[in-house]
């Protein structure tokens, strides 16, 4: 994960310059340690890095790019594959870490956004739409990266019976494939939807 650290540190420094965190290095170190935990294979620094690089490329489309970026940093900071409250705990850890440095309305907004990454429900809030689309951008990755992603998810769920995992995973992928518009923003629908559906169809055909 060393290859991601330099860019991540630069992005974190830019966030700090905007928000003026009281303990930027301490929080950055905690984030890096969290995303490097041994139970993770996909929800790692690689995922955060890929999301933040993509976010950087569409920054001009966002109303509050810094808040979206901060939500992205924390959206998977707590991750236990066997738990059902990771997003809620991630939102709580975000609040605990940065509430003293941010206006209350920003804290509440980012907490709500982090929790929304659990179910990816449709929203009419443009910044949240982009956040959710970025989180699912992996589905439109190159075939090689998509295959790696599938292996990483399987690794995180190695504790599940393989036959059960195969059935459940196929259900999830089929749900994504059958969703009329997988992405909520016009930008992602135009630039990512077709690739994502191709990846999903290919993997579902293999699993058939």
C-alpha positions as protocol buffer text, in pm:
chain_id: "A"
residue {
  index: 1
  type: UNK
  ca { x: 0 y: 0 z: 0 }
}
residue {
  index: 2
  type: UNK
  ca { x: 307 y: 224 z: 13 }
}
residue {
  index: 3
  type: UNK
  ca { x: 244 y: 340 z: -344 }
}
residue {
  index: 4
  type: UNK
  ca { x: -77 y: 518 z: -235 }
}
residue {
  index: 5
  type: UNK
  ca { x: 59 y: 695 z: 70 }
}
residue {
  index: 6
  type: UNK
  ca { x: 235 y: 989 z: -97 }
}
residue {
  index: 7
  type: UNK
  ca { x: -74 y: 1093 z: -294 }
}
residue {
  index: 8
  type: UNK
  ca { x: -305 y: 1032 z: 2 }
}
residue {
  index: 9
  type: UNK
  ca { x: -85 y: 1243 z: 229 }
}
residue {
  index: 10
  type: UNK
  ca { x: -92 y: 1527 z: -27 }
}
residue {
  index: 11
  type: UNK
  ca { x: -473 y: 1509 z: -52 }
}
residue {
  index: 12
  type: UNK
  ca { x: -505 y: 1506 z: 328 }
}
residue {
  index: 13
  type: UNK
  ca { x: -277 y: 1811 z: 355 }
}
residue {
  index: 14
  type: UNK
  ca { x: -501 y: 1997 z: 109 }
}
residue {
  index: 15
  type: UNK
  ca { x: -807 y: 1907 z: 318 }
}
residue {
  index: 16
  type: UNK
  ca { x: -629 y: 2029 z: 630 }
}
residue {
  index: 17
  type: UNK
  ca { x: -545 y: 2359 z: 458 }
}
residue {
  index: 18
  type: UNK
  ca { x: -918 y: 2405 z: 394 }
}
residue {
  index: 19
  type: UNK
  ca { x: -1054 y: 2292 z: 732 }
}
residue {
  index: 20
  type: UNK
  ca { x: -756 y: 2361 z: 964 }
}
residue {
  index: 21
  type: UNK
  ca { x: -778 y: 2041 z: 1168 }
}
residue {
  index: 22
  type: UNK
  ca { x: -633 y: 2068 z: 1518 }
}
residue {
  index: 23
  type: UNK
  ca { x: -449 y: 1732 z: 1492 }
}
residue {
  index: 24
  type: UNK
  ca { x: -410 y: 1657 z: 1120 }
}
residue {
  index: 25
  type: UNK
  ca { x: -117 y: 1414 z: 1146 }
}
residue {
  index: 26
  type: UNK
  ca { x: -270 y: 1215 z: 1431 }
}
residue {
  index: 27
  type: UNK
  ca { x: -599 y: 1171 z: 1241 }
}
residue {
  index: 28
  type: UNK
  ca { x: -420 y: 1087 z: 916 }
}
residue {
  index: 29
  type: UNK
  ca { x: -216 y: 818 z: 1094 }
}
residue {
  index: 30
  type: UNK
  ca { x: -536 y: 672 z: 1245 }
}
residue {
  index: 31
  type: UNK
  ca { x: -700 y: 659 z: 903 }
}
residue {
  index: 32
  type: UNK
  ca { x: -400 y: 487 z: 745 }
}
residue {
  index: 33
  type: UNK
  ca { x: -385 y: 234 z: 1030 }
}
residue {
  index: 34
  type: UNK
  ca { x: -759 y: 163 z: 1002 }
}
residue {
  index: 35
  type: UNK
  ca { x: -752 y: 104 z: 628 }
}
residue {
  index: 36
  type: UNK
  ca { x: -447 y: -124 z: 670 }
}
residue {
  index: 37
  type: UNK
  ca { x: -617 y: -367 z: 911 }
}
residue {
  index: 38
  type: UNK
  ca { x: -566 y: -737 z: 837 }
}
residue {
  index: 39
  type: UNK
  ca { x: -937 y: -828 z: 790 }
}
residue {
  index: 40
  type: UNK
  ca { x: -951 y: -600 z: 484 }
}
residue {
  index: 41
  type: UNK
  ca { x: -879 y: -701 z: 126 }
}
residue {
  index: 42
  type: UNK
  ca { x: -1097 y: -457 z: -73 }
}
residue {
  index: 43
  type: UNK
  ca { x: -1190 y: -190 z: 184 }
}
residue {
  index: 44
  type: UNK
  ca { x: -830 y: -73 z: 202 }
}
residue {
  index: 45
  type: UNK
  ca { x: -613 y: 226 z: 117 }
}
residue {
  index: 46
  type: UNK
  ca { x: -641 y: 117 z: -247 }
}
residue {
  index: 47
  type: UNK
  ca { x: -1019 y: 172 z: -238 }
}
residue {
  index: 48
  type: UNK
  ca { x: -985 y: 512 z: -67 }
}
residue {
  index: 49
  type: UNK
  ca { x: -714 y: 612 z: -313 }
}
residue {
  index: 50
  type: UNK
  ca { x: -919 y: 511 z: -618 }
}
residue {
  index: 51
  type: UNK
  ca { x: -1223 y: 698 z: -486 }
}
residue {
  index: 52
  type: UNK
  ca { x: -1029 y: 1016 z: -405 }
}
residue {
  index: 53
  type: UNK
  ca { x: -850 y: 1023 z: -742 }
}
residue {
  index: 54
  type: UNK
  ca { x: -1186 y: 990 z: -917 }
}
residue {
  index: 55
  type: UNK
  ca { x: -1337 y: 1257 z: -693 }
}
residue {
  index: 56
  type: UNK
  ca { x: -1049 y: 1490 z: -784 }
}
residue {
  index: 57
  type: UNK
  ca { x: -1132 y: 1451 z: -1154 }
}
residue {
  index: 58
  type: UNK
  ca { x: -1496 y: 1565 z: -1104 }
}
residue {
  index: 59
  type: UNK
  ca { x: -1434 y: 1823 z: -831 }
}
residue {
  index: 60
  type: UNK
  ca { x: -1585 y: 2104 z: -1040 }
}
residue {
  index: 61
  type: UNK
  ca { x: -1920 y: 1918 z: -1049 }
}
residue {
  index: 62
  type: UNK
  ca { x: -1950 y: 1918 z: -669 }
}
residue {
  index: 63
  type: UNK
  ca { x: -2115 y: 2186 z: -459 }
}
residue {
  index: 64
  type: UNK
  ca { x: -1906 y: 2108 z: -147 }
}
residue {
  index: 65
  type: UNK
  ca { x: -1614 y: 1902 z: -275 }
}
residue {
  index: 66
  type: UNK
  ca { x: -1425 y: 1918 z: 55 }
}
residue {
  index: 67
  type: UNK
  ca { x: -1717 y: 1768 z: 249 }
}
residue {
  index: 68
  type: UNK
  ca { x: -1758 y: 1491 z: -9 }
}
residue {
  index: 69
  type: UNK
  ca { x: -1384 y: 1423 z: 18 }
}
residue {
  index: 70
  type: UNK
  ca { x: -1395 y: 1408 z: 397 }
}
residue {
  index: 71
  type: UNK
  ca { x: -1691 y: 1170 z: 384 }
}
residue {
  index: 72
  type: UNK
  ca { x: -1496 y: 953 z: 142 }
}
residue {
  index: 73
  type: UNK
  ca { x: -1198 y: 937 z: 378 }
}
residue {
  index: 74
  type: UNK
  ca { x: -1415 y: 811 z: 663 }
}
residue {
  index: 75
  type: UNK
  ca { x: -1688 y: 609 z: 485 }
}
residue {
  index: 76
  type: UNK
  ca { x: -1520 y: 271 z: 548 }
}
residue {
  index: 77
  type: UNK
  ca { x: -1290 y: 363 z: 837 }
}
residue {
  index: 78
  type: UNK
  ca { x: -1463 y: 102 z: 1057 }
}
residue {
  index: 79
  type: UNK
  ca { x: -1486 y: -226 z: 870 }
}
residue {
  index: 80
  type: UNK
  ca { x: -1567 y: -568 z: 1009 }
}
residue {
  index: 81
  type: UNK
  ca { x: -1699 y: -805 z: 737 }
}
residue {
  index: 82
  type: UNK
  ca { x: -1911 y: -982 z: 999 }
}
residue {
  index: 83
  type: UNK
  ca { x: -2079 y: -665 z: 1130 }
}
residue {
  index: 84
  type: UNK
  ca { x: -2389 y: -485 z: 1002 }
}
residue {
  index: 85
  type: UNK
  ca { x: -2321 y: -141 z: 1150 }
}
residue {
  index: 86
  type: UNK
  ca { x: -1989 y: -45 z: 988 }
}
residue {
  index: 87
  type: UNK
  ca { x: -2123 y: 272 z: 828 }
}
residue {
  index: 88
  type: UNK
  ca { x: -2287 y: 391 z: 1149 }
}
residue {
  index: 89
  type: UNK
  ca { x: -1966 y: 325 z: 1345 }
}
residue {
  index: 90
  type: UNK
  ca { x: -1762 y: 498 z: 1074 }
}
residue {
  index: 91
  type: UNK
  ca { x: -1989 y: 804 z: 1102 }
}
residue {
  index: 92
  type: UNK
  ca { x: -1951 y: 801 z: 1481 }
}
residue {
  index: 93
  type: UNK
  ca { x: -1573 y: 776 z: 1456 }
}
residue {
  index: 94
  type: UNK
  ca { x: -1571 y: 1066 z: 1210 }
}
residue {
  index: 95
  type: UNK
  ca { x: -1771 y: 1276 z: 1458 }
}
residue {
  index: 96
  type: UNK
  ca { x: -1544 y: 1177 z: 1746 }
}
residue {
  index: 97
  type: UNK
  ca { x: -1233 y: 1264 z: 1543 }
}
residue {
  index: 98
  type: UNK
  ca { x: -1332 y: 1596 z: 1388 }
}
residue {
  index: 99
  type: UNK
  ca { x: -1647 y: 1743 z: 1550 }
}
residue {
  index: 100
  type: UNK
  ca { x: -1438 y: 1998 z: 1738 }
}
residue {
  index: 101
  type: UNK
  ca { x: -1284 y: 2127 z: 1412 }
}
residue {
  index: 102
  type: UNK
  ca { x: -1595 y: 2162 z: 1195 }
}
residue {
  index: 103
  type: UNK
  ca { x: -1925 y: 2353 z: 1198 }
}
residue {
  index: 104
  type: UNK
  ca { x: -2212 y: 2143 z: 1335 }
}
residue {
  index: 105
  type: UNK
  ca { x: -2403 y: 2143 z: 1005 }
}
residue {
  index: 106
  type: UNK
  ca { x: -2098 y: 2006 z: 821 }
}
residue {
  index: 107
  type: UNK
  ca { x: -2055 y: 1729 z: 1081 }
}
residue {
  index: 108
  type: UNK
  ca { x: -2422 y: 1631 z: 1056 }
}
residue {
  index: 109
  type: UNK
  ca { x: -2416 y: 1634 z: 675 }
}
residue {
  index: 110
  type: UNK
  ca { x: -2104 y: 1418 z: 650 }
}
residue {
  index: 111
  type: UNK
  ca { x: -2235 y: 1172 z: 911 }
}
residue {
  index: 112
  type: UNK
  ca { x: -2557 y: 1136 z: 711 }
}
residue {
  index: 113
  type: UNK
  ca { x: -2361 y: 1083 z: 390 }
}
residue {
  index: 114
  type: UNK
  ca { x: -2137 y: 815 z: 545 }
}
residue {
  index: 115
  type: UNK
  ca { x: -2443 y: 626 z: 674 }
}
residue {
  index: 116
  type: UNK
  ca { x: -2600 y: 653 z: 324 }
}
residue {
  index: 117
  type: UNK
  ca { x: -2313 y: 447 z: 177 }
}
residue {
  index: 118
  type: UNK
  ca { x: -2463 y: 141 z: 348 }
}
residue {
  index: 119
  type: UNK
  ca { x: -2777 y: 109 z: 134 }
}
residue {
  index: 120
  type: UNK
  ca { x: -2701 y: 336 z: -163 }
}
residue {
  index: 121
  type: UNK
  ca { x: -3063 y: 451 z: -182 }
}
residue {
  index: 122
  type: UNK
  ca { x: -3166 y: 700 z: -449 }
}
residue {
  index: 123
  type: UNK
  ca { x: -3135 y: 1061 z: -338 }
}
residue {
  index: 124
  type: UNK
  ca { x: -3202 y: 1401 z: -494 }
}
residue {
  index: 125
  type: UNK
  ca { x: -2897 y: 1554 z: -322 }
}
residue {
  index: 126
  type: UNK
  ca { x: -2635 y: 1602 z: -599 }
}
residue {
  index: 127
  type: UNK
  ca { x: -2322 y: 1581 z: -379 }
}
residue {
  index: 128
  type: UNK
  ca { x: -2448 y: 1263 z: -214 }
}
residue {
  index: 129
  type: UNK
  ca { x: -2536 y: 1120 z: -557 }
}
residue {
  index: 130
  type: UNK
  ca { x: -2175 y: 1172 z: -663 }
}
residue {
  index: 131
  type: UNK
  ca { x: -2042 y: 1024 z: -338 }
}
residue {
  index: 132
  type: UNK
  ca { x: -2251 y: 709 z: -384 }
}
residue {
  index: 133
  type: UNK
  ca { x: -2158 y: 680 z: -752 }
}
residue {
  index: 134
  type: UNK
  ca { x: -1787 y: 712 z: -675 }
}
residue {
  index: 135
  type: UNK
  ca { x: -1821 y: 438 z: -412 }
}
residue {
  index: 136
  type: UNK
  ca { x: -1964 y: 206 z: -683 }
}
residue {
  index: 137
  type: UNK
  ca { x: -1722 y: 313 z: -956 }
}
residue {
  index: 138
  type: UNK
  ca { x: -1524 y: -9 z: -903 }
}
residue {
  index: 139
  type: UNK
  ca { x: -1802 y: -192 z: -1090 }
}
residue {
  index: 140
  type: UNK
  ca { x: -1692 y: -4 z: -1404 }
}
residue {
  index: 141
  type: UNK
  ca { x: -1320 y: -71 z: -1360 }
}
residue {
  index: 142
  type: UNK
  ca { x: -1104 y: -243 z: -1620 }
}
residue {
  index: 143
  type: UNK
  ca { x: -1177 y: -616 z: -1649 }
}
residue {
  index: 144
  type: UNK
  ca { x: -849 y: -694 z: -1469 }
}
residue {
  index: 145
  type: UNK
  ca { x: -925 y: -459 z: -1178 }
}
residue {
  index: 146
  type: UNK
  ca { x: -1283 y: -584 z: -1161 }
}
residue {
  index: 147
  type: UNK
  ca { x: -1158 y: -944 z: -1136 }
}
residue {
  index: 148
  type: UNK
  ca { x: -917 y: -837 z: -861 }
}
residue {
  index: 149
  type: UNK
  ca { x: -1208 y: -665 z: -680 }
}
residue {
  index: 150
  type: UNK
  ca { x: -1413 y: -985 z: -693 }
}
residue {
  index: 151
  type: UNK
  ca { x: -1121 y: -1179 z: -542 }
}
residue {
  index: 152
  type: UNK
  ca { x: -1077 y: -915 z: -271 }
}
residue {
  index: 153
  type: UNK
  ca { x: -1445 y: -930 z: -171 }
}
residue {
  index: 154
  type: UNK
  ca { x: -1429 y: -1309 z: -161 }
}
residue {
  index: 155
  type: UNK
  ca { x: -1122 y: -1285 z: 63 }
}
residue {
  index: 156
  type: UNK
  ca { x: -1306 y: -1058 z: 308 }
}
residue {
  index: 157
  type: UNK
  ca { x: -1587 y: -1314 z: 326 }
}
residue {
  index: 158
  type: UNK
  ca { x: -1363 y: -1620 z: 358 }
}
residue {
  index: 159
  type: UNK
  ca { x: -1544 y: -1697 z: 686 }
}
residue {
  index: 160
  type: UNK
  ca { x: -1868 y: -1768 z: 494 }
}
residue {
  index: 161
  type: UNK
  ca { x: -1937 y: -2118 z: 359 }
}
residue {
  index: 162
  type: UNK
  ca { x: -1820 y: -2110 z: -8 }
}
residue {
  index: 163
  type: UNK
  ca { x: -2151 y: -2238 z: -146 }
}
residue {
  index: 164
  type: UNK
  ca { x: -2350 y: -1982 z: 54 }
}
residue {
  index: 165
  type: UNK
  ca { x: -2109 y: -1707 z: -51 }
}
residue {
  index: 166
  type: UNK
  ca { x: -2145 y: -1800 z: -421 }
}
residue {
  index: 167
  type: UNK
  ca { x: -2526 y: -1777 z: -402 }
}
residue {
  index: 168
  type: UNK
  ca { x: -2532 y: -1450 z: -204 }
}
residue {
  index: 169
  type: UNK
  ca { x: -2265 y: -1285 z: -418 }
}
residue {
  index: 170
  type: UNK
  ca { x: -2449 y: -1376 z: -737 }
}
residue {
  index: 171
  type: UNK
  ca { x: -2768 y: -1223 z: -594 }
}
residue {
  index: 172
  type: UNK
  ca { x: -2587 y: -896 z: -516 }
}
residue {
  index: 173
  type: UNK
  ca { x: -2423 y: -875 z: -859 }
}
residue {
  index: 174
  type: UNK
  ca { x: -2752 y: -960 z: -1031 }
}
residue {
  index: 175
  type: UNK
  ca { x: -2923 y: -682 z: -835 }
}
residue {
  index: 176
  type: UNK
  ca { x: -2663 y: -433 z: -960 }
}
residue {
  index: 177
  type: UNK
  ca { x: -2696 y: -564 z: -1316 }
}
residue {
  index: 178
  type: UNK
  ca { x: -3077 y: -542 z: -1315 }
}
residue {
  index: 179
  type: UNK
  ca { x: -3091 y: -193 z: -1164 }
}
residue {
  index: 180
  type: UNK
  ca { x: -3220 y: 33 z: -1442 }
}
residue {
  index: 181
  type: UNK
  ca { x: -2971 y: 310 z: -1372 }
}
residue {
  index: 182
  type: UNK
  ca { x: -2692 y: 174 z: -1157 }
}
residue {
  index: 183
  type: UNK
  ca { x: -2554 y: 525 z: -1114 }
}
residue {
  index: 184
  type: UNK
  ca { x: -2750 y: 829 z: -999 }
}
residue {
  index: 185
  type: UNK
  ca { x: -2565 y: 1113 z: -1173 }
}
residue {
  index: 186
  type: UNK
  ca { x: -2581 y: 1184 z: -1543 }
}
residue {
  index: 187
  type: UNK
  ca { x: -2200 y: 1195 z: -1554 }
}
residue {
  index: 188
  type: UNK
  ca { x: -2165 y: 838 z: -1423 }
}
residue {
  index: 189
  type: UNK
  ca { x: -2457 y: 710 z: -1631 }
}
residue {
  index: 190
  type: UNK
  ca { x: -2288 y: 838 z: -1947 }
}
residue {
  index: 191
  type: UNK
  ca { x: -1928 y: 742 z: -1861 }
}
residue {
  index: 192
  type: UNK
  ca { x: -1948 y: 437 z: -1631 }
}
residue {
  index: 193
  type: UNK
  ca { x: -2283 y: 260 z: -1668 }
}
residue {
  index: 194
  type: UNK
  ca { x: -2203 y: 63 z: -1984 }
}
residue {
  index: 195
  type: UNK
  ca { x: -1866 y: -62 z: -1853 }
}
residue {
  index: 196
  type: UNK
  ca { x: -2021 y: -162 z: -1520 }
}
residue {
  index: 197
  type: UNK
  ca { x: -2303 y: -356 z: -1688 }
}
residue {
  index: 198
  type: UNK
  ca { x: -2049 y: -533 z: -1915 }
}
residue {
  index: 199
  type: UNK
  ca { x: -1838 y: -635 z: -1615 }
}
residue {
  index: 200
  type: UNK
  ca { x: -2144 y: -757 z: -1427 }
}
residue {
  index: 201
  type: UNK
  ca { x: -2282 y: -952 z: -1723 }
}
residue {
  index: 202
  type: UNK
  ca { x: -1946 y: -1120 z: -1781 }
}
residue {
  index: 203
  type: UNK
  ca { x: -1906 y: -1228 z: -1418 }
}
residue {
  index: 204
  type: UNK
  ca { x: -2269 y: -1345 z: -1394 }
}
residue {
  index: 205
  type: UNK
  ca { x: -2225 y: -1554 z: -1709 }
}
residue {
  index: 206
  type: UNK
  ca { x: -1917 y: -1716 z: -1551 }
}
residue {
  index: 207
  type: UNK
  ca { x: -2106 y: -1783 z: -1227 }
}
residue {
  index: 208
  type: UNK
  ca { x: -2408 y: -1923 z: -1414 }
}
